[in-house]
Coordinates of C-alpha atoms in Angstrom, one line a residue:
X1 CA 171.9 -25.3 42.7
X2 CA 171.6 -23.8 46.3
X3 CA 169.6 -26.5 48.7
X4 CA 168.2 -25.4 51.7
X5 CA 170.3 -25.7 55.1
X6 CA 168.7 -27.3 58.1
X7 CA 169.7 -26.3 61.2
X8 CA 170.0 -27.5 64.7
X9 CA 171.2 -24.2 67.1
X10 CA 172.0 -25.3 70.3
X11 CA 171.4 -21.8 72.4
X12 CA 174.2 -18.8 71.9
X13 CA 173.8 -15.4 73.2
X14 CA 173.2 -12.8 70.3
X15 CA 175.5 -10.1 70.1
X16 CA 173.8 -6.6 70.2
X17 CA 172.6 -5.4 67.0
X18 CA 172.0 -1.8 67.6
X19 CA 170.1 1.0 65.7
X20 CA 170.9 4.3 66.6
X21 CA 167.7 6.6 66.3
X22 CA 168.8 9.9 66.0
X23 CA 167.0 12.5 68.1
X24 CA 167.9 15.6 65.9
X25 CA 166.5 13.9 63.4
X26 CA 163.4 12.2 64.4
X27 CA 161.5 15.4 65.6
X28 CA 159.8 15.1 69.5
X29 CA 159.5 11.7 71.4
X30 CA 155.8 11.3 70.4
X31 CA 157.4 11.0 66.7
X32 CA 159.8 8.2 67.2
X33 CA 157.2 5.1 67.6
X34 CA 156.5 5.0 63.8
X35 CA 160.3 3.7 63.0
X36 CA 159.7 0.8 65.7
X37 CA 157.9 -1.3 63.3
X38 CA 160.5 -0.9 60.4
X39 CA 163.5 -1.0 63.0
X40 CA 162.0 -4.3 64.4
X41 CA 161.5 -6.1 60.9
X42 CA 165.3 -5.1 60.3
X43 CA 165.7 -7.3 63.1
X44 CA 167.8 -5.2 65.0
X45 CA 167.5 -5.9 68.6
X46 CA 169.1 -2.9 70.3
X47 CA 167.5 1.1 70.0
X48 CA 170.2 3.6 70.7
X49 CA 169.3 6.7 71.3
X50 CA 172.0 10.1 72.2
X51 CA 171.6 12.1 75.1
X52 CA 168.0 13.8 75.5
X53 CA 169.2 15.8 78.5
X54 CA 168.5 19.6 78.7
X55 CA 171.5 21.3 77.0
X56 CA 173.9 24.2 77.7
X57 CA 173.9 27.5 75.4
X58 CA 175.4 25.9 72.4
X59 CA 172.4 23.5 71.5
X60 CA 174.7 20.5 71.3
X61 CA 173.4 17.1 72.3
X62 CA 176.4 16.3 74.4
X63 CA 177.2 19.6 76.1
X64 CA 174.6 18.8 78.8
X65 CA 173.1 21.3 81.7
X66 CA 171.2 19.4 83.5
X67 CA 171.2 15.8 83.1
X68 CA 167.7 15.3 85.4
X69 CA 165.7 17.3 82.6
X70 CA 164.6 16.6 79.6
X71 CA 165.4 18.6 76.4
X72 CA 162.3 20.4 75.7
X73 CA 163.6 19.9 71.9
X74 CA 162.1 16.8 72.0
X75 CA 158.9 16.8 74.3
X76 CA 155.5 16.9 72.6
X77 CA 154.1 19.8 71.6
X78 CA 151.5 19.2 74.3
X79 CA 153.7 18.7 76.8
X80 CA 152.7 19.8 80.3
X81 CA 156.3 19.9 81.2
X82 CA 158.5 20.1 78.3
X83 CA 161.0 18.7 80.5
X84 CA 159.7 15.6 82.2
X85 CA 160.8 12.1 80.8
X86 CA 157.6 10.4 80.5
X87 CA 157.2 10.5 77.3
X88 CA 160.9 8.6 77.2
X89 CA 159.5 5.8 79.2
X90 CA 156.3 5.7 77.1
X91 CA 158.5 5.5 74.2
X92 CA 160.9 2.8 76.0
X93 CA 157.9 0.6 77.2
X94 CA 156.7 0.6 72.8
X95 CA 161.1 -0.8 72.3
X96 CA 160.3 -3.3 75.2
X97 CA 156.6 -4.7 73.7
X98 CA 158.4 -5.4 70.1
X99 CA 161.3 -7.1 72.3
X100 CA 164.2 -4.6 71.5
X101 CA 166.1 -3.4 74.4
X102 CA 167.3 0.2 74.8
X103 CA 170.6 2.1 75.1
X104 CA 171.4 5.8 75.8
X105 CA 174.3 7.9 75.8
X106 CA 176.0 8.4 79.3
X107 CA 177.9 11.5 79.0
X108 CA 180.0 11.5 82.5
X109 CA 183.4 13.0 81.0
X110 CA 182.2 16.4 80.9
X111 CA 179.2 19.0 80.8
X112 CA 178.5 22.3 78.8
X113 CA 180.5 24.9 80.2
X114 CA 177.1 26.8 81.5
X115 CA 175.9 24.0 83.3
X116 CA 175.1 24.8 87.6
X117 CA 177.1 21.9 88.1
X118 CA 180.2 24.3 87.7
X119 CA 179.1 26.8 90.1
X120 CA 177.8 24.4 92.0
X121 CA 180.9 22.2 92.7
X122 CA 183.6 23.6 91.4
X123 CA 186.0 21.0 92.9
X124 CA 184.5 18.3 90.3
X125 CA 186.1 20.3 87.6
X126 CA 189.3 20.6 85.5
X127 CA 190.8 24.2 85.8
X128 CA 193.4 26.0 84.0
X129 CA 195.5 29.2 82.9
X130 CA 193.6 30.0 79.7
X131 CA 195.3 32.4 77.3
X132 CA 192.5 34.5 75.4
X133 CA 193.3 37.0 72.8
X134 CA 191.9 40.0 73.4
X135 CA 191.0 41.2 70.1
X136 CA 188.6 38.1 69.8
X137 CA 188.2 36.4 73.0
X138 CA 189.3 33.4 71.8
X139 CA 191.0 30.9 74.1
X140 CA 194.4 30.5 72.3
X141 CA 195.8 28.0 74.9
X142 CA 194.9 26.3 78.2
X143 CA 197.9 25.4 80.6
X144 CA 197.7 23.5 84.0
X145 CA 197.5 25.9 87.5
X146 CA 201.0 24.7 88.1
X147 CA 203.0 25.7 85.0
X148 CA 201.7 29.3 83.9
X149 CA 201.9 30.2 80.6
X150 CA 205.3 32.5 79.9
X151 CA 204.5 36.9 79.8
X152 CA 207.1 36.9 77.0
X153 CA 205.5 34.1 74.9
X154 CA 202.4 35.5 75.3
X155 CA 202.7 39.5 75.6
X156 CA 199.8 41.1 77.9
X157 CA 199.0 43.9 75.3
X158 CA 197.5 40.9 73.1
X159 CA 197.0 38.3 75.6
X160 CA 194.6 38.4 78.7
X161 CA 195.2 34.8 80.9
X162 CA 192.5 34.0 83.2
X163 CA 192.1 31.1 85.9
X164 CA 189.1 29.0 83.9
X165 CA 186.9 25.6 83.9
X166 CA 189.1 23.6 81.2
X167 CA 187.3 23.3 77.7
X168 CA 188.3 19.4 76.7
X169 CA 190.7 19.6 73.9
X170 CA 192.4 17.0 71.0
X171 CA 195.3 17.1 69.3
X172 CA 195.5 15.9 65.8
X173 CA 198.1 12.9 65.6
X174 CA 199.7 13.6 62.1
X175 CA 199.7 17.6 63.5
X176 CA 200.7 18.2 67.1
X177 CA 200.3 21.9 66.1
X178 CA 196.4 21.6 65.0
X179 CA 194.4 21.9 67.9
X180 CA 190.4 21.4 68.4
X181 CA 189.0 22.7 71.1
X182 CA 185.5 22.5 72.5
X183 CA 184.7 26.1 74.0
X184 CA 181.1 25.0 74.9
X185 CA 182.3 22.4 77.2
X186 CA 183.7 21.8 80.6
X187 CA 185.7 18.9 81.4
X188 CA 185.4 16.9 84.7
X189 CA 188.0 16.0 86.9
X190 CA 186.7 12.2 87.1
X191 CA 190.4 11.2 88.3
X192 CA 191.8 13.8 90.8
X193 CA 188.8 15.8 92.4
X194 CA 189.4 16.7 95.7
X195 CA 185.4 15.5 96.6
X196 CA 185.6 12.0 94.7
X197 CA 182.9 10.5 96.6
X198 CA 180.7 13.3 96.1
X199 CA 181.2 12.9 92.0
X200 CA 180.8 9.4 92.0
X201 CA 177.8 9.9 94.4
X202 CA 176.4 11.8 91.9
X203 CA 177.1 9.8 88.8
X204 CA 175.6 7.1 90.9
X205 CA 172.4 9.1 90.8
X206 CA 172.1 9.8 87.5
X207 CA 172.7 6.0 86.7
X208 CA 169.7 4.9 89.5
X209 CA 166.9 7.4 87.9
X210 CA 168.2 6.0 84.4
X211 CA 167.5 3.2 85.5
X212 CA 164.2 3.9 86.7
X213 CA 163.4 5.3 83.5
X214 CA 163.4 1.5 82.2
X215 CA 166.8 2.1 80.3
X216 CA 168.5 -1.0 79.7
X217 CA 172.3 -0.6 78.4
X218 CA 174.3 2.9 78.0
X219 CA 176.4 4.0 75.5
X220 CA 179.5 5.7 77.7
X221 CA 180.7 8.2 75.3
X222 CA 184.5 8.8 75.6
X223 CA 185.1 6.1 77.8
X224 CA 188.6 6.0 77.7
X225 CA 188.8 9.2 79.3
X226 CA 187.4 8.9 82.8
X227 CA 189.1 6.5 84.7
X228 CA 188.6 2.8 84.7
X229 CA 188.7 2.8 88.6
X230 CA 185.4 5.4 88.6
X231 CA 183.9 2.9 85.3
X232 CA 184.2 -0.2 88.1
X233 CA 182.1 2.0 90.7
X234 CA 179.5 3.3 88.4
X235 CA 179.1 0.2 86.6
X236 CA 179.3 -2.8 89.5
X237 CA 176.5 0.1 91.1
X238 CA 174.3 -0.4 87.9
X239 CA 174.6 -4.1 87.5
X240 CA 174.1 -4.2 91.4
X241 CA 170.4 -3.0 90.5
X242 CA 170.1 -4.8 87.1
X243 CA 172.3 -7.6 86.8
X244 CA 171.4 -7.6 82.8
X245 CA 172.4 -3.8 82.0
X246 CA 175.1 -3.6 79.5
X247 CA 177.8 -1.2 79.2
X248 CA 179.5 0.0 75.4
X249 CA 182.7 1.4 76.0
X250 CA 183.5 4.4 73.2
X251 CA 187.6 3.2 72.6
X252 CA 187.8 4.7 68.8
X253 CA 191.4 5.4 68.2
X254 CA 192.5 3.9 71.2
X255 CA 196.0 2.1 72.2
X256 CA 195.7 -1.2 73.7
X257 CA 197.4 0.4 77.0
X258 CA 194.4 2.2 76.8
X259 CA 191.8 -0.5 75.7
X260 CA 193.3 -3.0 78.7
X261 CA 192.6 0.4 81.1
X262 CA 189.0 1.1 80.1
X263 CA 188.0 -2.6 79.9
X264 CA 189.2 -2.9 83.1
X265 CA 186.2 -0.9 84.0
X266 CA 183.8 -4.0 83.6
X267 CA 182.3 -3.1 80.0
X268 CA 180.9 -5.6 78.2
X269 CA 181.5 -4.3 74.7
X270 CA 183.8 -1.7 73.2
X271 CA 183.5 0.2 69.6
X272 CA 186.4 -1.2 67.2
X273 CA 188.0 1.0 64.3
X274 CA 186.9 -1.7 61.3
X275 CA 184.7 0.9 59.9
X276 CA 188.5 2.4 58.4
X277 CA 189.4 -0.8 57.2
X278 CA 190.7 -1.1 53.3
X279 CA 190.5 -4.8 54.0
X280 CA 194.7 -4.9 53.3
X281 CA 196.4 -3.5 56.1
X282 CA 196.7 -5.9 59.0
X283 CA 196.4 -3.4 61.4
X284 CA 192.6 -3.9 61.9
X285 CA 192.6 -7.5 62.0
X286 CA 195.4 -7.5 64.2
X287 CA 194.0 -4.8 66.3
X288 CA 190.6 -7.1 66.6
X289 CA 192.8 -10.3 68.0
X290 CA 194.6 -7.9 70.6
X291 CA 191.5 -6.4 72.2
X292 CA 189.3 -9.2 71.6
X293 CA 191.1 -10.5 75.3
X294 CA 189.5 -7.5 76.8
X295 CA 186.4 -7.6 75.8
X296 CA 184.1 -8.0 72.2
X297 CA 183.2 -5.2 70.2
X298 CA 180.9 -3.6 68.0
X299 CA 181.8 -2.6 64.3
X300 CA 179.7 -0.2 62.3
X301 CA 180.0 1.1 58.7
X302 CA 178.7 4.9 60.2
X303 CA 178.2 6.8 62.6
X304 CA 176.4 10.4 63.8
X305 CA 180.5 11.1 64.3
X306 CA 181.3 10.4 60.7
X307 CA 180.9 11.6 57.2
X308 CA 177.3 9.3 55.2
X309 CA 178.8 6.1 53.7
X310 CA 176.5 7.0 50.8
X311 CA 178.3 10.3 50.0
X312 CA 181.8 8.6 50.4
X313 CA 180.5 6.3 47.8
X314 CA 178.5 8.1 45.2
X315 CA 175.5 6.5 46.3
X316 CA 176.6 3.0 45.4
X317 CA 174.1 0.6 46.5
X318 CA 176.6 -2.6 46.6
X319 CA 178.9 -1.2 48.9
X320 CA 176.6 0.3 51.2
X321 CA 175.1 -3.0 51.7
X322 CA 178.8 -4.9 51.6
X323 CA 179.6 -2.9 54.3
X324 CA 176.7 -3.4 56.8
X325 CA 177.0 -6.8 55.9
X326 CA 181.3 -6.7 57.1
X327 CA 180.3 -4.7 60.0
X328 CA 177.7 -7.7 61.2
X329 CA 180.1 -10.4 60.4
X330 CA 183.2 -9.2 61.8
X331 CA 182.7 -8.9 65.7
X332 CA 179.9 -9.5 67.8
X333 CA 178.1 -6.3 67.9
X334 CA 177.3 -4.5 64.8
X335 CA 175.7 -0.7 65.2
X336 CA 174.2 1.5 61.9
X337 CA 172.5 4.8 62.7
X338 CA 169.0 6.1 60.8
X339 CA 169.0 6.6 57.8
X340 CA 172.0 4.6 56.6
X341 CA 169.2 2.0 55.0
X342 CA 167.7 5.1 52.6
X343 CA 171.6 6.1 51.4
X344 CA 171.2 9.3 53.4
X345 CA 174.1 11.2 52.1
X346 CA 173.9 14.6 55.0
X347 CA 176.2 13.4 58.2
X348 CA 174.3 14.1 61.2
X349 CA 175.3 16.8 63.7
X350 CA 174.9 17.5 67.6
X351 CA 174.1 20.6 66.9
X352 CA 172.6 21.6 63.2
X353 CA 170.6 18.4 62.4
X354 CA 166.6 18.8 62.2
X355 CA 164.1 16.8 61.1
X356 CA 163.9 19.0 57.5
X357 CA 167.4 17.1 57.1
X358 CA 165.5 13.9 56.4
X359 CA 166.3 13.0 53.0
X360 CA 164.1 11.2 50.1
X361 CA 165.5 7.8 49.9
X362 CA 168.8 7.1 47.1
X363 CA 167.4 3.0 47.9
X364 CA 166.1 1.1 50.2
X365 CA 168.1 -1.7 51.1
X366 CA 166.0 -2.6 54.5
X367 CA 165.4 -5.8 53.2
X368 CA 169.0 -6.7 52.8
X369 CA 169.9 -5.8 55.9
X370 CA 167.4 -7.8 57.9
X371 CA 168.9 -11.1 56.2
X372 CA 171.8 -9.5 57.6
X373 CA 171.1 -9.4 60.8
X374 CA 169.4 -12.9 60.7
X375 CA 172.3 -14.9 59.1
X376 CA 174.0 -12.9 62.4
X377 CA 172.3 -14.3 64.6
X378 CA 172.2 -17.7 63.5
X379 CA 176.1 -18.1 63.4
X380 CA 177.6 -18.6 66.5
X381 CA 181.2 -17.1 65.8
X382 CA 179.7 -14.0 64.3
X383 CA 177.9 -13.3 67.8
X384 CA 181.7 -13.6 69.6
X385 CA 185.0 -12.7 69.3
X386 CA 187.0 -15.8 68.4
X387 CA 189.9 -15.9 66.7
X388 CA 190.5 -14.5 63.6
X389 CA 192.7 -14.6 60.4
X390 CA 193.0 -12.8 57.3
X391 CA 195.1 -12.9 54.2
X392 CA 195.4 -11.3 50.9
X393 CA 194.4 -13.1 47.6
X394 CA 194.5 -12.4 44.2
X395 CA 198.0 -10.3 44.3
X396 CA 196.4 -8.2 46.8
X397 CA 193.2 -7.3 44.8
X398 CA 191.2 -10.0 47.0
X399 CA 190.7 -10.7 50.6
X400 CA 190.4 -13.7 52.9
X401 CA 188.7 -12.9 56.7
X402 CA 188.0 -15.9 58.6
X403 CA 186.1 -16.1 62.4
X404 CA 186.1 -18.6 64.6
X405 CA 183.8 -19.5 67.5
X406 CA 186.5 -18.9 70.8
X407 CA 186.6 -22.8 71.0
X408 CA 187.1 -23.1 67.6
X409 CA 184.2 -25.2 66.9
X410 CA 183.2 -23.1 64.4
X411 CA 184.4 -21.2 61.0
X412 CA 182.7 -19.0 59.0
X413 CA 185.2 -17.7 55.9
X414 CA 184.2 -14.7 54.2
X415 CA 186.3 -14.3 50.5
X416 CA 185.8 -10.5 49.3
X417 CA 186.9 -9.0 45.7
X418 CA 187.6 -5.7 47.1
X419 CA 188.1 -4.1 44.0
X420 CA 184.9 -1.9 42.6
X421 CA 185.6 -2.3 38.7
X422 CA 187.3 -5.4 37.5
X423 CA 187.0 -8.8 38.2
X424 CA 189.4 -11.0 39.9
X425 CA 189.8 -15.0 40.3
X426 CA 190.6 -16.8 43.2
X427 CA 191.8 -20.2 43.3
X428 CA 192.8 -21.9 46.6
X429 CA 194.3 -25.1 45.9
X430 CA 194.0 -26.6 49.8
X431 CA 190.4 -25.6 51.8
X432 CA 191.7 -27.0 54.5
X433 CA 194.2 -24.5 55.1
X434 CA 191.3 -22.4 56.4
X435 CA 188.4 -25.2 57.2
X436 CA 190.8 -27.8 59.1
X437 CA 187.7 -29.1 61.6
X438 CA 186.4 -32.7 61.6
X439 CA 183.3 -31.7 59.4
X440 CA 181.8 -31.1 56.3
X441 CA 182.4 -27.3 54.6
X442 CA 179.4 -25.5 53.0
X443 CA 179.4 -22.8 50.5
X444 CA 176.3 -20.6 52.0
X445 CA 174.2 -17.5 51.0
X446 CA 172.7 -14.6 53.1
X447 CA 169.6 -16.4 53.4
X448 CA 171.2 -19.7 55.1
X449 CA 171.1 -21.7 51.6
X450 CA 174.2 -23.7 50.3
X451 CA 176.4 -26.4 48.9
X452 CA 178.7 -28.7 50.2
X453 CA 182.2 -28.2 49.0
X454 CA 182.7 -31.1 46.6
X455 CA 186.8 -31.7 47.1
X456 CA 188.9 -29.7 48.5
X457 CA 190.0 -26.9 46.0
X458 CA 188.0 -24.1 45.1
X459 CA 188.3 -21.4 42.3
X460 CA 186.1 -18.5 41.1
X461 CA 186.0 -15.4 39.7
X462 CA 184.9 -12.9 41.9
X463 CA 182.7 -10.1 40.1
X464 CA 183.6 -6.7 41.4
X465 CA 182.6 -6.2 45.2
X466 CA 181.2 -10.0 45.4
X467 CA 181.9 -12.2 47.9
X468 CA 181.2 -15.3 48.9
X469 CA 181.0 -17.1 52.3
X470 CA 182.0 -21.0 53.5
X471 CA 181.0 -22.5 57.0
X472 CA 182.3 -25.2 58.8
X473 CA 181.1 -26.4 62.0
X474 CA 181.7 -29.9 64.0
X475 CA 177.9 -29.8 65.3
X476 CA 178.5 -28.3 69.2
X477 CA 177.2 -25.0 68.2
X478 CA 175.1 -25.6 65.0
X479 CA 174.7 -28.9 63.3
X480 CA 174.2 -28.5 59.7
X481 CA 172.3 -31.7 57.3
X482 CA 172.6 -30.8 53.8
X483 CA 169.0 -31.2 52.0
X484 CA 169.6 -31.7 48.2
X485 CA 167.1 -30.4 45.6

């Protein structure tokens, strides 16, 4: 029978725990206060909101025309000036009196292709040879000033090639012929302009009147692709006005070359890929260990850039909360967008999304996660990135993940049954392979409860998706007295 835990915690900083309110979704500003109260008692302590700024023709959120105004979009239907951000800092003052800090989207890697910026100053932009068909206008294929695209590969009764801002552009890795390319955007030259101080004078700005809005972290979307040279500027300038402003560094699909670049910058988190994870491969915990030298990172199980859990899933409850609960445990920041607590199954989008998207609940697992998010924040290693191991059990059918604090005073093991339909046993004949500190190991629950482990063997069978979690911790970061019932 489960006993309760008592608990001395000497002080740790709490990793952020972030709740991305989506703006498409939510309707105007005036409209978002109601979710405080239910995003609160989840206990997250982050809101993250994506970029409010007036857009360029295409509507999208991040093809931005002028970052100073406001996207009437989202101003209240009363507004004066649809495109003043007072309503933001009402909005931001209501995160700050319920204690949760707020993060935005800082969008510095390019703008939307009609923005003034580009007529403005053209020297801050990228420009290239574009090759545009004719019969449909469509850029075919962008090549640098210097190298020219070839007449005979490109035949000027079909082909028209014109001297143009560059659209950004990525190359899918298992097709180097399959090509996206964003025709609504322009990309900035945040590396080579020939008026660098004037850019970063600017970005510089925009950071300042953020600030002044009360804003206090940023979301910098694409990090990896502006230099980590500019990220040291921007970001020492921030921190030079509020020491306690964080930076989240997007890295998804990054290299470490490129993680040990961008981290360079100063950020204080990155995103990590765990939200692909089949809890096998060793590439994700491996990955975690590598850029966990850099700097700590923030899992989530989805985000506005990827397909609803729920509809990968079928709706099914157990995983959905499995996998909040993995993303919370495995590194120190942990990030779920709206709607991911009702099993909304539509995947948000820049551009389409609108508050008639909002979906009647598949569940509610709210509860759930706000246990979550407090056994987080009670456990020291899940608030860092320490080491971690992770093994496969059960011929494979089974997992093994254990965190450490980063002086390994501290383990929390988490044992999964990763398969969805049958059970599996586990049976570890030596604890102390994985719980080798100087201390007593508990078998604990979500809600802080447990056991002490009577020996040291330890065999179960796992019911499909069950797990179960053991802590061990030699009493400098939480002291643990078992109360018997």
């Amino acid at each position: 029978m489960m006993g309760e835990l008592k608990t001395m915690i000497e002080l740790h900083e709490e990793g952020p725990r972030i709740y991305n309110l989506y703006p498409r979704l939510v309707d105007s500003i005036d409209n978002w206060g109601k979710h405080l109260d239910r995003i609160e008692n989840m206990g997250f302590n982050w809101v993250y909101v994506n970029p409010l700024s007036y857009t360029g023709f295409s509507g999208s959120l991040y093809a931005i025309k002028d970052y100073f105004k406001m996207n009437p979009l989202f101003a209240p239907a009363d507004a004066e000036d649809p495109t003043s951000w007072a309503p933001l800092v009402e909005f931001i003052d209501a995160c700050h009196a319920r204690g949760l800090r707020f993060m935005y989207d800082l969008v510095i890697n390019h703008t939307s292709i009609d923005s003034d910026l580009v007529q403005r100053h053209p020297e801050w932009f990228i420009w290239k040879h574009a090759v545009i068909e004719k019969s449909s206008g469509r850029i075919i294929k962008q090549f640098p000033l210097d190298a020219p695209p070839c007449s005979n590969e490109y035949p000027p009764e079909t082909y028209k090639v014109e001297k143009r801002v560059a659209n950004p552009q990525a190359i899918d890795p298992s097709d180097s012929r399959k090509v996206t390319t964003w025709g609504d955007l322009a990309e900035i030259d945040d590396e080579g302009s020939i008026d660098m101080l004037g850019l970063l004078e600017y970005w510089k700005k925009l950071i300042s009147f953020y600030l002044e809005l009360k804003m206090d972290g940023f979301r910098c979307d694409a990090a990896y692709q502006v230099p980590s040279k500019t990220w040291k500027i921007l970001i020492d300038h921030a921190k030079g006005i509020n020491p306690r402003v964080l930076f989240t560094g997007e890295t998804l699909g990054c290299t470490l070359d490129q993680v040990q670049n961008v981290t360079r910058g100063g950020f204080d988190f990155i995103y990590n890929s765990s939200k692909w994870w089949d809890f096998t491969a060793s590439w994700c915990p491996d990955q975690y260990n590598q850029f966990k030298e850099h700097a700590p990172s923030i899992s989530f199980p989805e985000s506005h850039d990827t397909p609803r859990l729920a509809r990968e899933s079928s709706s099914n409850v157990d995983y959905q909360v499995f996998r909040y609960l993995f993303a919370a445990c495995f590194s120190a920041g942990t990030m779920m967008p709206i709607g991911y607590e009702f099993g909304f199954r539509k995947k948000l989008d820049v551009v389409r999304t609108k508050p008639s998207d909002w979906e009647p609940a598949a569940f509610d697992i709210s509860s759930y996660i706000k246990h979550a998010n407090k056994f987080k924040s009670k456990i020291a290693c899940l608030n860092e990135d320490g080491p971690m191991l992770h093994e496969n059990l059960s011929g494979g059918a089974t997992m093994l993940l254990r965190k450490a604090t980063k002086d390994i005073n501290q383990y929390l093991l988490l044992i999964y049954n990763k398969d969805w339909e049958k059970p599996h046993e586990v049976s570890i004949d030596d604890m102390s392979r994985y719980l080798d500190l100087d201390a007593q190991v508990y078998q604990i629950n979500l809600f802080l409860e447990g056991v002490p482990l009577d020996g040291n063997t330890w065999q179960k069978m796992l019911q499909p998706n069950e797990h179960v979690f053991f802590f061990q911790d030699i009493g400098r970061n939480l002291q643990i007295k078992w109360q018997g019932t």
